[in-house]
Backbone as ProteinMPNN parsed JSONL, in Angstrom:
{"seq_chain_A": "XXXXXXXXXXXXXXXXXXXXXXXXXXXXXXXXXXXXXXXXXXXXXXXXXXXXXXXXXXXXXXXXXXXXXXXXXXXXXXXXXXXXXXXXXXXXXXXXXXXXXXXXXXXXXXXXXXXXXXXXXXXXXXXX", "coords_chain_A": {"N_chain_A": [[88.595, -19.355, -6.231], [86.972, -18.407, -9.029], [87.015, -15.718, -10.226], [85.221, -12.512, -9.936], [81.609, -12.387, -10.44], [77.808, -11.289, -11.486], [75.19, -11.449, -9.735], [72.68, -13.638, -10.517], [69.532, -11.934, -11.307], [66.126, -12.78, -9.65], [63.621, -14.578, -11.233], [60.392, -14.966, -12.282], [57.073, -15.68, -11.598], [56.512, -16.337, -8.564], [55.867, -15.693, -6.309], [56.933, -14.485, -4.504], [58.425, -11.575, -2.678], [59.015, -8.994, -4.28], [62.564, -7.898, -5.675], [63.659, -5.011, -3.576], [64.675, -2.62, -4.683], [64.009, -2.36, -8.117], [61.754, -1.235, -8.182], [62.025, 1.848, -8.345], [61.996, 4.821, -9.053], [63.571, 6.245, -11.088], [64.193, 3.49, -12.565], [61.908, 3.206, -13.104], [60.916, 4.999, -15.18], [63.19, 4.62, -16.944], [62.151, 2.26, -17.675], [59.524, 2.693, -19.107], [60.044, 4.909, -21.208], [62.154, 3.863, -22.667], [64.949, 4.551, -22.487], [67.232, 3.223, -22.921], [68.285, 2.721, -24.698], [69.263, 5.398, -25.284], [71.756, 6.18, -23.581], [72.693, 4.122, -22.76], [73.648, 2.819, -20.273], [71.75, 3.794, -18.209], [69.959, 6.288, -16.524], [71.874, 8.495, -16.124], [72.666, 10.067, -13.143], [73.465, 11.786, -11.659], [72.743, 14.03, -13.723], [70.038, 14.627, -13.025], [69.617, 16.647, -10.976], [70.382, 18.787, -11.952], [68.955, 19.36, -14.391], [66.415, 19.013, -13.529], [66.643, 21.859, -12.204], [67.048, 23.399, -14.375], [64.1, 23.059, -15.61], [63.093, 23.954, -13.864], [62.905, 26.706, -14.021], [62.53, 27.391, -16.354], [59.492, 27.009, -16.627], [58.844, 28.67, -14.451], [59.859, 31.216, -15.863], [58.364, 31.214, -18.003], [55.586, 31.577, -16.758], [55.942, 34.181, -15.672], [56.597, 35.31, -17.929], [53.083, 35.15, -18.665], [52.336, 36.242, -16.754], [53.008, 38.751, -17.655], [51.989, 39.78, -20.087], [49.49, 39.681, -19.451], [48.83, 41.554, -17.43], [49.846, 43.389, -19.792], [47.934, 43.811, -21.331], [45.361, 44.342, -19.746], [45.994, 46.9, -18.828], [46.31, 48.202, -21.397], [43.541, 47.585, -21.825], [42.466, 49.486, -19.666], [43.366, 51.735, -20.458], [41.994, 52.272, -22.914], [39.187, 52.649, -21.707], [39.435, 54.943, -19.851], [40.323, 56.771, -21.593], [38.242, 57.475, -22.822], [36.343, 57.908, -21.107], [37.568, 60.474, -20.066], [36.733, 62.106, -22.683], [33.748, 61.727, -22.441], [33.955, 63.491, -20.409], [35.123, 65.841, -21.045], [33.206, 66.332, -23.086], [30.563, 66.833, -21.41], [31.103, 68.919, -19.788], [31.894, 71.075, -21.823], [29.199, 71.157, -22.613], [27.937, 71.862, -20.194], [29.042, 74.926, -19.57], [28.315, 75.884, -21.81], [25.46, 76.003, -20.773], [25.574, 77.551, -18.618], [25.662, 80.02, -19.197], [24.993, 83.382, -19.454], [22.584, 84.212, -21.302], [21.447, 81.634, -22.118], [20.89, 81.032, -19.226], [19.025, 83.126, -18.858], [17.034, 82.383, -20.757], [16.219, 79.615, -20.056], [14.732, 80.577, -17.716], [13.02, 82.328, -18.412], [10.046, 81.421, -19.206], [9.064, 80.658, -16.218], [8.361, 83.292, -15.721], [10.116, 85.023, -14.73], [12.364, 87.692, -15.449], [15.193, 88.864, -16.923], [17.73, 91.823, -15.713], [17.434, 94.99, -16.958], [18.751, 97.444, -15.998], [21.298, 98.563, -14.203], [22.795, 97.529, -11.093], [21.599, 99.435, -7.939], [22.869, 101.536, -4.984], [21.035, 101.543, -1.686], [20.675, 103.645, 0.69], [19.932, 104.471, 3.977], [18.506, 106.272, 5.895], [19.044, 107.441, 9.778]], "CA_chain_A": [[87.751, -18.336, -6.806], [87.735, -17.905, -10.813], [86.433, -14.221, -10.55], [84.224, -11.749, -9.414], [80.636, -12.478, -11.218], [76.871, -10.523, -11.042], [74.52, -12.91, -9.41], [71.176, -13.38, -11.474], [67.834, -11.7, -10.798], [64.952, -14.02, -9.772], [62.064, -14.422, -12.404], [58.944, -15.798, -12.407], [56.178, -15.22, -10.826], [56.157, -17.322, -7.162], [54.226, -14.871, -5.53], [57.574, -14.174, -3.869], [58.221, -10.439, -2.928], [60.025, -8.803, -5.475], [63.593, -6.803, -5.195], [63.627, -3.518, -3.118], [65.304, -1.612, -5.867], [63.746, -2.656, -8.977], [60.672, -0.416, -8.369], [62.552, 3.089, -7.801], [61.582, 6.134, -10.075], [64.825, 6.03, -12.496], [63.879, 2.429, -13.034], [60.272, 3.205, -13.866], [61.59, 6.485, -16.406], [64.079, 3.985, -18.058], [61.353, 1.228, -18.745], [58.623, 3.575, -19.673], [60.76, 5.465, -21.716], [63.201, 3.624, -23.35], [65.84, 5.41, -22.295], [68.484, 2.553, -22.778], [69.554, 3.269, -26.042], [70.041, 7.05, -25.314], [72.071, 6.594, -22.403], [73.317, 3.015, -22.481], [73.703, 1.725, -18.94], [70.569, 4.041, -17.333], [69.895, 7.869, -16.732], [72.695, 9.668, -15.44], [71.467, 10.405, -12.043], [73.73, 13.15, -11.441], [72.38, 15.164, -14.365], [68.767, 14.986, -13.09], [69.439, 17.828, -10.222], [70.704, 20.404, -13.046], [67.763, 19.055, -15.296], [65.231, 19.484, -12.728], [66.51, 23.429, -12.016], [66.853, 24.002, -15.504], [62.969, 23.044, -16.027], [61.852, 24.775, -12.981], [63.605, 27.87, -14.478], [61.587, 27.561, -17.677], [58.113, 27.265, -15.814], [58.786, 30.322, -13.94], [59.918, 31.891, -17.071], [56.655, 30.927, -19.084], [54.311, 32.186, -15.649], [56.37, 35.408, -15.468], [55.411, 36.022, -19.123], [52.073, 35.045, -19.419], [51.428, 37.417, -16.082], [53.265, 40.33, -18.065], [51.205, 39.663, -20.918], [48.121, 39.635, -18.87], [48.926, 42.884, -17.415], [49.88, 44.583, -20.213], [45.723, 43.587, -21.507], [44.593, 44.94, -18.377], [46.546, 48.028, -18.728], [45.355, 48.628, -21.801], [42.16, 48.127, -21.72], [41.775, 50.91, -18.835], [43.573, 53.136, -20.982], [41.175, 53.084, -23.407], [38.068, 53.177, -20.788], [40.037, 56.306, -19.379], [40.084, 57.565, -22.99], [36.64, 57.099, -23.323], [35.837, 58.64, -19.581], [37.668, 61.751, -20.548], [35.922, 62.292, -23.473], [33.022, 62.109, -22.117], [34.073, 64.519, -19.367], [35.119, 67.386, -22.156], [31.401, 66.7, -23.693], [30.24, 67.083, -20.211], [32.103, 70.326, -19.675], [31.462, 72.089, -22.957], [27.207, 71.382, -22.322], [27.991, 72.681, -19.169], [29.326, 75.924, -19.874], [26.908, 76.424, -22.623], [24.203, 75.763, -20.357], [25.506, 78.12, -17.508], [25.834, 81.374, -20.313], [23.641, 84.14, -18.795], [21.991, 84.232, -22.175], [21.109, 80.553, -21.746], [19.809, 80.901, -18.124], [17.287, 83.454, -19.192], [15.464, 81.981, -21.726], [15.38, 78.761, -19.345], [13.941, 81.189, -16.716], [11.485, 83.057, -19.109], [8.548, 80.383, -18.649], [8.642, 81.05, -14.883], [8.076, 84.828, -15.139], [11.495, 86.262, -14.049], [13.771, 88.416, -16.153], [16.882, 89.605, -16.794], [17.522, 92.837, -15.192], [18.201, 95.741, -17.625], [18.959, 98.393, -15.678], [22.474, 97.931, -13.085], [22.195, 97.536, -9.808], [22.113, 100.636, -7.212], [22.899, 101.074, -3.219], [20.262, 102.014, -1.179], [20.796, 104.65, 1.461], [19.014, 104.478, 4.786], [18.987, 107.897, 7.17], [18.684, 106.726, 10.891]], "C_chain_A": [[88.271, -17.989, -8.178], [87.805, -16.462, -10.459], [85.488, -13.944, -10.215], [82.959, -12.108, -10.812], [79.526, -12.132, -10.867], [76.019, -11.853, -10.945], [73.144, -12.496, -10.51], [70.096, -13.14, -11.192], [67.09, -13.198, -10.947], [64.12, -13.709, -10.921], [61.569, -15.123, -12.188], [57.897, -15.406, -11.686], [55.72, -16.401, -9.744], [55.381, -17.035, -6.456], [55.389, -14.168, -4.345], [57.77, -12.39, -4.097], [59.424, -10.456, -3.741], [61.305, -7.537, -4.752], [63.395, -5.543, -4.796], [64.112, -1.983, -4.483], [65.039, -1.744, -7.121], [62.566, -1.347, -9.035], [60.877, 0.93, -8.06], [62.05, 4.085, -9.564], [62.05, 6.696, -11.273], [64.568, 5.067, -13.192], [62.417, 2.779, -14.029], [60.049, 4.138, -15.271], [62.056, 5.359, -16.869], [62.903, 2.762, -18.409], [60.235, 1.691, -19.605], [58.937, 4.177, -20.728], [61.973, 5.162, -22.703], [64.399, 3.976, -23.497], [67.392, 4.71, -22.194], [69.282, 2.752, -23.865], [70.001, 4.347, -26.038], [71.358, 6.819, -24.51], [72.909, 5.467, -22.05], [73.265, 2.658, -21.197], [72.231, 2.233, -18.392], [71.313, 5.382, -17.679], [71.068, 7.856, -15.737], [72.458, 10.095, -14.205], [72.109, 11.963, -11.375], [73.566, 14.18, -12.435], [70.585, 15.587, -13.795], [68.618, 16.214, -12.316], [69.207, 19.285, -11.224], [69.359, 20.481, -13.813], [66.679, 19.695, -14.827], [65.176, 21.46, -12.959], [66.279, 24.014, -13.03], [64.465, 24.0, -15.923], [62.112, 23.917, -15.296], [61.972, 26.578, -13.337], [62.618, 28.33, -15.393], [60.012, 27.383, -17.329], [57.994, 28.796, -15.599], [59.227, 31.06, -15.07], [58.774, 31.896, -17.754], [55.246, 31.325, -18.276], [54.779, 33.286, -16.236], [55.867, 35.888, -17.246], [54.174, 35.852, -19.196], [51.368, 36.269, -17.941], [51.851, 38.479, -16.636], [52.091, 40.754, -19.046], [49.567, 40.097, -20.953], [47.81, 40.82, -18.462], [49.053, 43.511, -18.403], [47.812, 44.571, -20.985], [45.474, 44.645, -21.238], [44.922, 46.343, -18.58], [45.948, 49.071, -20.063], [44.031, 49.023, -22.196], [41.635, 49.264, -20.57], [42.355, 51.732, -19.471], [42.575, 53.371, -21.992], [39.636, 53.367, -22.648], [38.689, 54.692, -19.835], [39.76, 56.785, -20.171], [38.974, 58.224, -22.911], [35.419, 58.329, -22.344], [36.222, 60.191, -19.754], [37.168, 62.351, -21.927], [34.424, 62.971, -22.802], [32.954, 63.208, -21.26], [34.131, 66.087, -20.205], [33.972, 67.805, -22.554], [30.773, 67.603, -22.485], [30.303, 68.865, -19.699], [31.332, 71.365, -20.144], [29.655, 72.112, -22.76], [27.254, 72.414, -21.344], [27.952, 74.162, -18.948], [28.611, 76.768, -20.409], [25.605, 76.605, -21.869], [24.385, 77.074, -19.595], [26.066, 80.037, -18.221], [24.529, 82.212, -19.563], [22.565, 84.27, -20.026], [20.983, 82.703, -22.317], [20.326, 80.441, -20.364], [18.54, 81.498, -18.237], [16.651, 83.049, -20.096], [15.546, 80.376, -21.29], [14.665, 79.282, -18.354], [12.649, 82.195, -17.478], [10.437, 82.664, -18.736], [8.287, 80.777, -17.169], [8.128, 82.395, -14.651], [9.267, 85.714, -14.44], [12.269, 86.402, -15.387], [14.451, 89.052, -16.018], [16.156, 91.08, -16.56], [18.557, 93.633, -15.912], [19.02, 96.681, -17.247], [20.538, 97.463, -13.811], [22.12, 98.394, -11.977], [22.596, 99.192, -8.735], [21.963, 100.842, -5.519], [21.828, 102.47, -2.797], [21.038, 102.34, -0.047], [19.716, 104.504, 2.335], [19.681, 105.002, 5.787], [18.389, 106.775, 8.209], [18.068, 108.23, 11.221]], "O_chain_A": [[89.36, -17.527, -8.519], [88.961, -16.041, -10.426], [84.624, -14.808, -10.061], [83.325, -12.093, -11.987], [79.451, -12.419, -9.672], [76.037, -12.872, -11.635], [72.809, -11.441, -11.048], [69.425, -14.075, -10.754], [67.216, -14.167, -11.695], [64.03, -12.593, -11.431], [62.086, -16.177, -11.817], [58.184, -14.43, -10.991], [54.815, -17.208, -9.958], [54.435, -17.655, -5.971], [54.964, -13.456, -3.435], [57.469, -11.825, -5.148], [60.344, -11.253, -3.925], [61.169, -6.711, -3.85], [62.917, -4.8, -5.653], [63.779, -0.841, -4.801], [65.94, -1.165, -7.729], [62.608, -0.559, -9.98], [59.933, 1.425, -7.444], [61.902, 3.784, -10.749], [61.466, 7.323, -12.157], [64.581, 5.245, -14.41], [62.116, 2.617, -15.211], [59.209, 3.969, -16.156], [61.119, 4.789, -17.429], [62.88, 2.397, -19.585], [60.006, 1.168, -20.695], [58.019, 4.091, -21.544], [62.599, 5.995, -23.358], [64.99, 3.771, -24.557], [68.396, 5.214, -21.689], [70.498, 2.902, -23.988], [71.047, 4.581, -26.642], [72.24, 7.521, -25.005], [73.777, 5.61, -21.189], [72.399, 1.784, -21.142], [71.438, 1.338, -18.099], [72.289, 5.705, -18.356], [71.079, 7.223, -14.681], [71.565, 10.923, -14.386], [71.507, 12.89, -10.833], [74.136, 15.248, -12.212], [70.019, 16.632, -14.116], [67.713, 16.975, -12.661], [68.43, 20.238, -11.269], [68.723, 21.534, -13.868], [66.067, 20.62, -15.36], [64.321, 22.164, -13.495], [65.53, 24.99, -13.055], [63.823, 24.93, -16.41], [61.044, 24.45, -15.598], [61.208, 27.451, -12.925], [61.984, 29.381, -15.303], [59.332, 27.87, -18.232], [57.411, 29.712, -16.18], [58.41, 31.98, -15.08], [58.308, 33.003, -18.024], [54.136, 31.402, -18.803], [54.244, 33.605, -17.298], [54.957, 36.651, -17.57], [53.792, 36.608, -20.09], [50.325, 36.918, -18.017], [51.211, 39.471, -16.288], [51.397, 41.761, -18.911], [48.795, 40.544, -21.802], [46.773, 41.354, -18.855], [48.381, 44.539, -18.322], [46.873, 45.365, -20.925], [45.345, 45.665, -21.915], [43.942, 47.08, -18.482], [45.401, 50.17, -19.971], [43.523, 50.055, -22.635], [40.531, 49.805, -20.645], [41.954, 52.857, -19.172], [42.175, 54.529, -22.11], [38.972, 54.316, -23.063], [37.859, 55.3, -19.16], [38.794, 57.523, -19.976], [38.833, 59.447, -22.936], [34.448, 59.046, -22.587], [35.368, 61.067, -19.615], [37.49, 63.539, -21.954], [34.079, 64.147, -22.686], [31.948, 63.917, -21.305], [33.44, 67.091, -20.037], [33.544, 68.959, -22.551], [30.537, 68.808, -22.573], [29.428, 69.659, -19.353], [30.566, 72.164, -19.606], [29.023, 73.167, -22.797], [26.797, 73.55, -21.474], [27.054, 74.682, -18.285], [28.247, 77.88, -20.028], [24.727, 77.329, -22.337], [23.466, 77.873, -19.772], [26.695, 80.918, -17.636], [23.433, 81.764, -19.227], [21.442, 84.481, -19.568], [19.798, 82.821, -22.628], [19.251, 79.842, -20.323], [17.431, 81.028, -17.98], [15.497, 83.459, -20.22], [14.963, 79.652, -22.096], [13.808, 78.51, -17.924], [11.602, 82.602, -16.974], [9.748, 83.34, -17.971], [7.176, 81.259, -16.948], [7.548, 82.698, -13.608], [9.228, 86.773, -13.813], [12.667, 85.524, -16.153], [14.531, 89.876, -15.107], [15.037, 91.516, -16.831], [19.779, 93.492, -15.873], [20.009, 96.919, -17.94], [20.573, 96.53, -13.009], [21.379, 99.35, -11.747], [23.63, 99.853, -8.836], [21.029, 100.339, -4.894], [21.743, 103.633, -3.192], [21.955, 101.603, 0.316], [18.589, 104.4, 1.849], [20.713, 104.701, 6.387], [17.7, 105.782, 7.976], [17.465, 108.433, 12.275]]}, "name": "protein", "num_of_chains": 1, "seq": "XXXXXXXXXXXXXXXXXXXXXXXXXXXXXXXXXXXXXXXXXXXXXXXXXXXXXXXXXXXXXXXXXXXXXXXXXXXXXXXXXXXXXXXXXXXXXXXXXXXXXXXXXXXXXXXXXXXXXXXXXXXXXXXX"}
């Protein structure tokens, strides 16, 4: 025995099946990708775990803002339809008030024939 030596992939196309491990998911990243000159032999395979968490990190980071974001919208836009609602409620109010002025009720009750009563009211007395 000279020495230990790597035997040589088949090639060609025989129709024979092809190597179990050629078609794995690192393989398919490093040909797709070019990833031989970064990295020289292949990807790293023990950085992909950290890689992975780190990305899933930054997802959920980029949801979690875009629902804050979304809320704060939401939040404001009912503050100014609140605004808007109390407003109207003060208008509401102040008519109100005005409307319910005893000076105001009688001259909407004039037209009917009833008026204000000048004279104050007095208790009737009844002998048995």
């Amino acid at each position: 025995m000279a020495g230990n030596t790597f035997k040589q992939k088949m090639k060609g196309n025989s129709g024979a099946a092809t190597p179990r491990g050629r078609y794995n998911l690192f393989a398919f990243i490093e040909r797709k990708l070019a990833l031989t000159g970064i990295f020289g032999e292949g990807i790293p395979v023990g950085l992909v775990p950290p890689f992975l968490y780190a990305a899933l990190l930054a997802l959920i980071y980029i949801w979690s803002n875009h629902k804050a974001e979304n809320t704060i919208r939401k939040i404001e836009a009912l503050q100014q339809e609140v605004e808007d609602i109390r407003a109207d409620v003060t208008t509401l109010e102040a008519a109100f008030m005005y409307a319910s002025k005893q000076s105001e009720v009688a001259k909407k009750i004039a037209p009917m024939g009833i008026e204000e009563i000048d004279k104050p009211p007095f208790k009737i007395i009844v002998e048995k």
